[in-house]
mmCIF file of C-alpha atoms in Angstrom:
data_model
loop_
_atom_site.group_PDB
_atom_site.id
_atom_site.type_symbol
_atom_site.label_atom_id
_atom_site.label_comp_id
_atom_site.label_asym_id
_atom_site.label_seq_id
_atom_site.Cartn_x
_atom_site.Cartn_y
_atom_site.Cartn_z
ATOM 1 C CA MET A 41 7.486 -9.761 -14.136
ATOM 2 C CA ASP A 42 8.369 -10.342 -17.655
ATOM 3 C CA LEU A 43 10.815 -7.561 -17.638
ATOM 4 C CA PRO A 44 12.433 -8.467 -21.518
ATOM 5 C CA ALA A 45 8.455 -8.251 -23.002
ATOM 6 C CA GLY A 46 8.090 -4.888 -20.784
ATOM 7 C CA LYS A 47 5.070 -6.608 -18.463
ATOM 8 C CA ILE A 48 4.115 -6.842 -15.000
ATOM 9 C CA ARG A 49 1.820 -9.776 -14.956
ATOM 10 C CA ILE A 50 -0.427 -10.794 -11.519
ATOM 11 C CA LEU A 51 -1.196 -13.705 -11.841
ATOM 12 C CA GLN A 52 -3.481 -16.140 -9.489
ATOM 13 C CA HIS A 53 -2.984 -20.078 -8.704
ATOM 14 C CA ASP A 54 -5.792 -22.173 -7.981
ATOM 15 C CA ASP A 55 -4.448 -25.376 -5.866
ATOM 16 C CA ALA A 56 -7.547 -27.325 -6.374
ATOM 17 C CA LEU A 57 -7.630 -27.222 -10.058
ATOM 18 C CA ASN A 58 -3.700 -26.752 -10.473
ATOM 19 C CA GLN A 59 -4.239 -24.064 -12.618
ATOM 20 C CA THR A 60 -2.768 -20.497 -12.972
ATOM 21 C CA SER A 61 -4.764 -17.746 -14.786
ATOM 22 C CA LEU A 62 -4.012 -13.948 -15.843
ATOM 23 C CA VAL A 63 -5.649 -11.430 -13.132
ATOM 24 C CA ALA A 64 -4.169 -8.270 -14.573
ATOM 25 C CA GLU A 65 -1.282 -7.124 -16.816
ATOM 26 C CA VAL A 66 0.319 -3.776 -16.528
ATOM 27 C CA PRO A 67 2.979 -2.523 -18.850
ATOM 28 C CA ARG A 68 6.121 -2.085 -17.332
ATOM 29 C CA SER A 69 6.463 1.664 -18.326
ATOM 30 C CA ALA A 70 3.536 2.376 -15.838
ATOM 31 C CA VAL A 71 6.083 2.549 -12.893
ATOM 32 C CA LYS A 72 9.281 4.597 -12.762
ATOM 33 C CA ASP A 73 10.944 1.700 -11.292
ATOM 34 C CA CYS A 74 10.407 -1.444 -9.386
ATOM 35 C CA TYR A 75 11.672 -0.144 -5.903
ATOM 36 C CA ASN A 76 9.210 -1.502 -3.166
ATOM 37 C CA LEU A 77 6.892 -2.647 -5.659
ATOM 38 C CA MET A 78 4.217 -4.344 -3.628
ATOM 39 C CA LEU A 79 1.000 -6.706 -4.161
ATOM 40 C CA GLU A 80 -1.175 -5.595 -1.653
ATOM 41 C CA THR A 81 -4.107 -7.645 -0.596
ATOM 42 C CA PHE A 82 -7.775 -6.848 0.662
ATOM 43 C CA PRO A 83 -8.766 -5.477 -1.948
ATOM 44 C CA LEU A 84 -5.963 -6.838 -4.395
ATOM 45 C CA MET A 85 -4.031 -4.117 -5.805
ATOM 46 C CA LEU A 86 -0.390 -3.220 -7.177
ATOM 47 C CA ALA A 87 1.415 -0.329 -5.139
ATOM 48 C CA ARG A 88 4.934 1.209 -5.259
ATOM 49 C CA HIS A 89 6.377 2.901 -2.469
ATOM 50 C CA GLY A 90 9.304 5.199 -3.966
ATOM 51 C CA MET A 91 12.290 6.132 -2.512
ATOM 52 C CA GLU A 92 11.080 9.914 -3.582
ATOM 53 C CA ASN A 93 8.893 9.586 -0.555
ATOM 54 C CA SER A 94 5.825 9.007 -2.705
ATOM 55 C CA PHE A 95 3.091 6.398 -2.889
ATOM 56 C CA GLN A 96 1.648 4.895 -6.052
ATOM 57 C CA LEU A 97 -1.342 2.957 -6.850
ATOM 58 C CA ILE A 98 -0.680 1.238 -10.069
ATOM 59 C CA TRP A 99 -3.711 -1.282 -10.534
ATOM 60 C CA PRO A 100 -6.540 -1.475 -10.407
ATOM 61 C CA GLU A 101 -6.353 2.137 -10.395
ATOM 62 C CA ARG A 102 -3.806 4.893 -11.121
ATOM 63 C CA VAL A 103 -3.066 7.100 -8.534
ATOM 64 C CA SER A 104 0.282 9.109 -7.315
ATOM 65 C CA PHE A 105 1.054 11.461 -4.650
ATOM 66 C CA PRO A 106 3.916 12.549 -1.891
ATOM 67 C CA ILE A 107 4.266 11.121 1.609
ATOM 68 C CA GLY A 108 6.096 11.708 4.525
ATOM 69 C CA GLU A 109 9.627 10.111 4.867
ATOM 70 C CA ARG A 110 8.490 8.120 7.744
ATOM 71 C CA GLU A 111 5.306 6.948 6.260
ATOM 72 C CA ALA A 112 4.216 3.051 5.133
ATOM 73 C CA PHE A 113 1.183 1.968 3.526
ATOM 74 C CA LEU A 114 -0.915 -0.166 5.753
ATOM 75 C CA PHE A 115 -4.383 -1.135 3.855
ATOM 76 C CA ARG A 116 -7.020 0.413 1.828
ATOM 77 C CA ASP A 117 -10.963 0.630 2.940
ATOM 78 C CA GLY A 118 -12.882 1.744 0.021
ATOM 79 C CA GLU A 119 -11.646 5.238 -0.616
ATOM 80 C CA ARG A 120 -9.537 5.943 2.021
ATOM 81 C CA LEU A 121 -5.752 4.817 2.540
ATOM 82 C CA TYR A 122 -4.550 4.283 5.862
ATOM 83 C CA PHE A 123 -0.827 4.699 6.462
ATOM 84 C CA SER A 124 1.692 4.304 9.401
ATOM 85 C CA SER A 125 3.700 7.576 10.500
ATOM 86 C CA TRP A 126 6.406 7.770 13.026
ATOM 87 C CA GLN A 127 8.860 10.260 14.375
ATOM 88 C CA GLU A 128 11.737 9.092 16.690
ATOM 89 C CA GLU A 129 12.651 12.661 18.408
ATOM 90 C CA PRO A 130 12.332 13.602 21.135
ATOM 91 C CA GLU A 131 10.237 10.470 21.879
ATOM 92 C CA TYR A 132 9.241 7.711 19.552
ATOM 93 C CA GLN A 133 5.546 8.304 18.397
ATOM 94 C CA GLU A 134 3.504 6.700 16.027
ATOM 95 C CA GLU A 135 0.415 7.659 14.386
ATOM 96 C CA ILE A 136 -2.184 6.404 11.430
ATOM 97 C CA LEU A 137 -2.754 8.496 8.639
ATOM 98 C CA VAL A 138 -6.258 8.419 6.726
ATOM 99 C CA ARG A 139 -5.726 9.682 3.193
ATOM 100 C CA SER A 140 -7.974 10.196 0.365
ATOM 101 C CA ILE A 141 -7.306 7.934 -2.379
ATOM 102 C CA SER A 142 -8.031 10.548 -4.892
ATOM 103 C CA THR A 143 -6.069 13.401 -3.801
ATOM 104 C CA GLY A 144 -3.578 11.937 -1.266
ATOM 105 C CA GLU A 145 -4.930 14.489 1.202
ATOM 106 C CA ILE A 146 -4.614 13.602 4.786
ATOM 107 C CA MET A 147 -8.188 13.283 6.087
ATOM 108 C CA GLU A 148 -7.899 12.311 9.771
ATOM 109 C CA ARG A 149 -4.907 11.519 12.220
ATOM 110 C CA ILE A 150 -5.136 8.701 14.647
ATOM 111 C CA PRO A 151 -2.641 8.712 17.619
ATOM 112 C CA GLY A 152 -1.281 5.062 17.908
ATOM 113 C CA THR A 153 -0.226 1.731 16.282
ATOM 114 C CA LEU A 154 -2.234 -0.113 14.369
ATOM 115 C CA MET A 155 -2.399 -3.854 15.149
ATOM 116 C CA PHE A 156 -4.075 -6.729 12.641
ATOM 117 C CA MET A 157 -5.330 -9.535 14.660
ATOM 118 C CA PRO A 158 -5.803 -13.322 13.403
ATOM 119 C CA ASP A 159 -9.301 -12.874 13.007
ATOM 120 C CA GLY A 160 -9.282 -9.801 10.965
ATOM 121 C CA GLN A 161 -9.875 -7.287 13.742
ATOM 122 C CA LYS A 162 -7.940 -4.118 13.803
ATOM 123 C CA TRP A 163 -6.853 -2.758 16.912
ATOM 124 C CA ILE A 164 -5.229 0.686 17.658
ATOM 125 C CA LEU A 165 -2.295 0.787 20.323
ATOM 126 C CA THR A 166 -2.167 4.140 22.085
#
């Protein structure tokens, strides 16, 4: 991040060539603040989970919508965004929420916890 210049830069480093190249540059003004600003992978994207219970996709698309107080982004699959949602009372319960990338609308609720395996598989524990 280059705060004096008002820019957020995403860089890629190639160890074999020992070169760094610019992937994207986003104006700092594109985000309310940098709280929970995260570079997500698969696919590569810049996102923010705001304190005001919102999710913002900043790059490569611009999307913003409210999320629950106990909700965290997991991953993206095409036009579907996967979030973990949990409640602690009366008993701890977790579910996976599948949201539309364009509206943030919940498309599907899947009971359980999502686990990422070393080989890239995704397993749901219920």
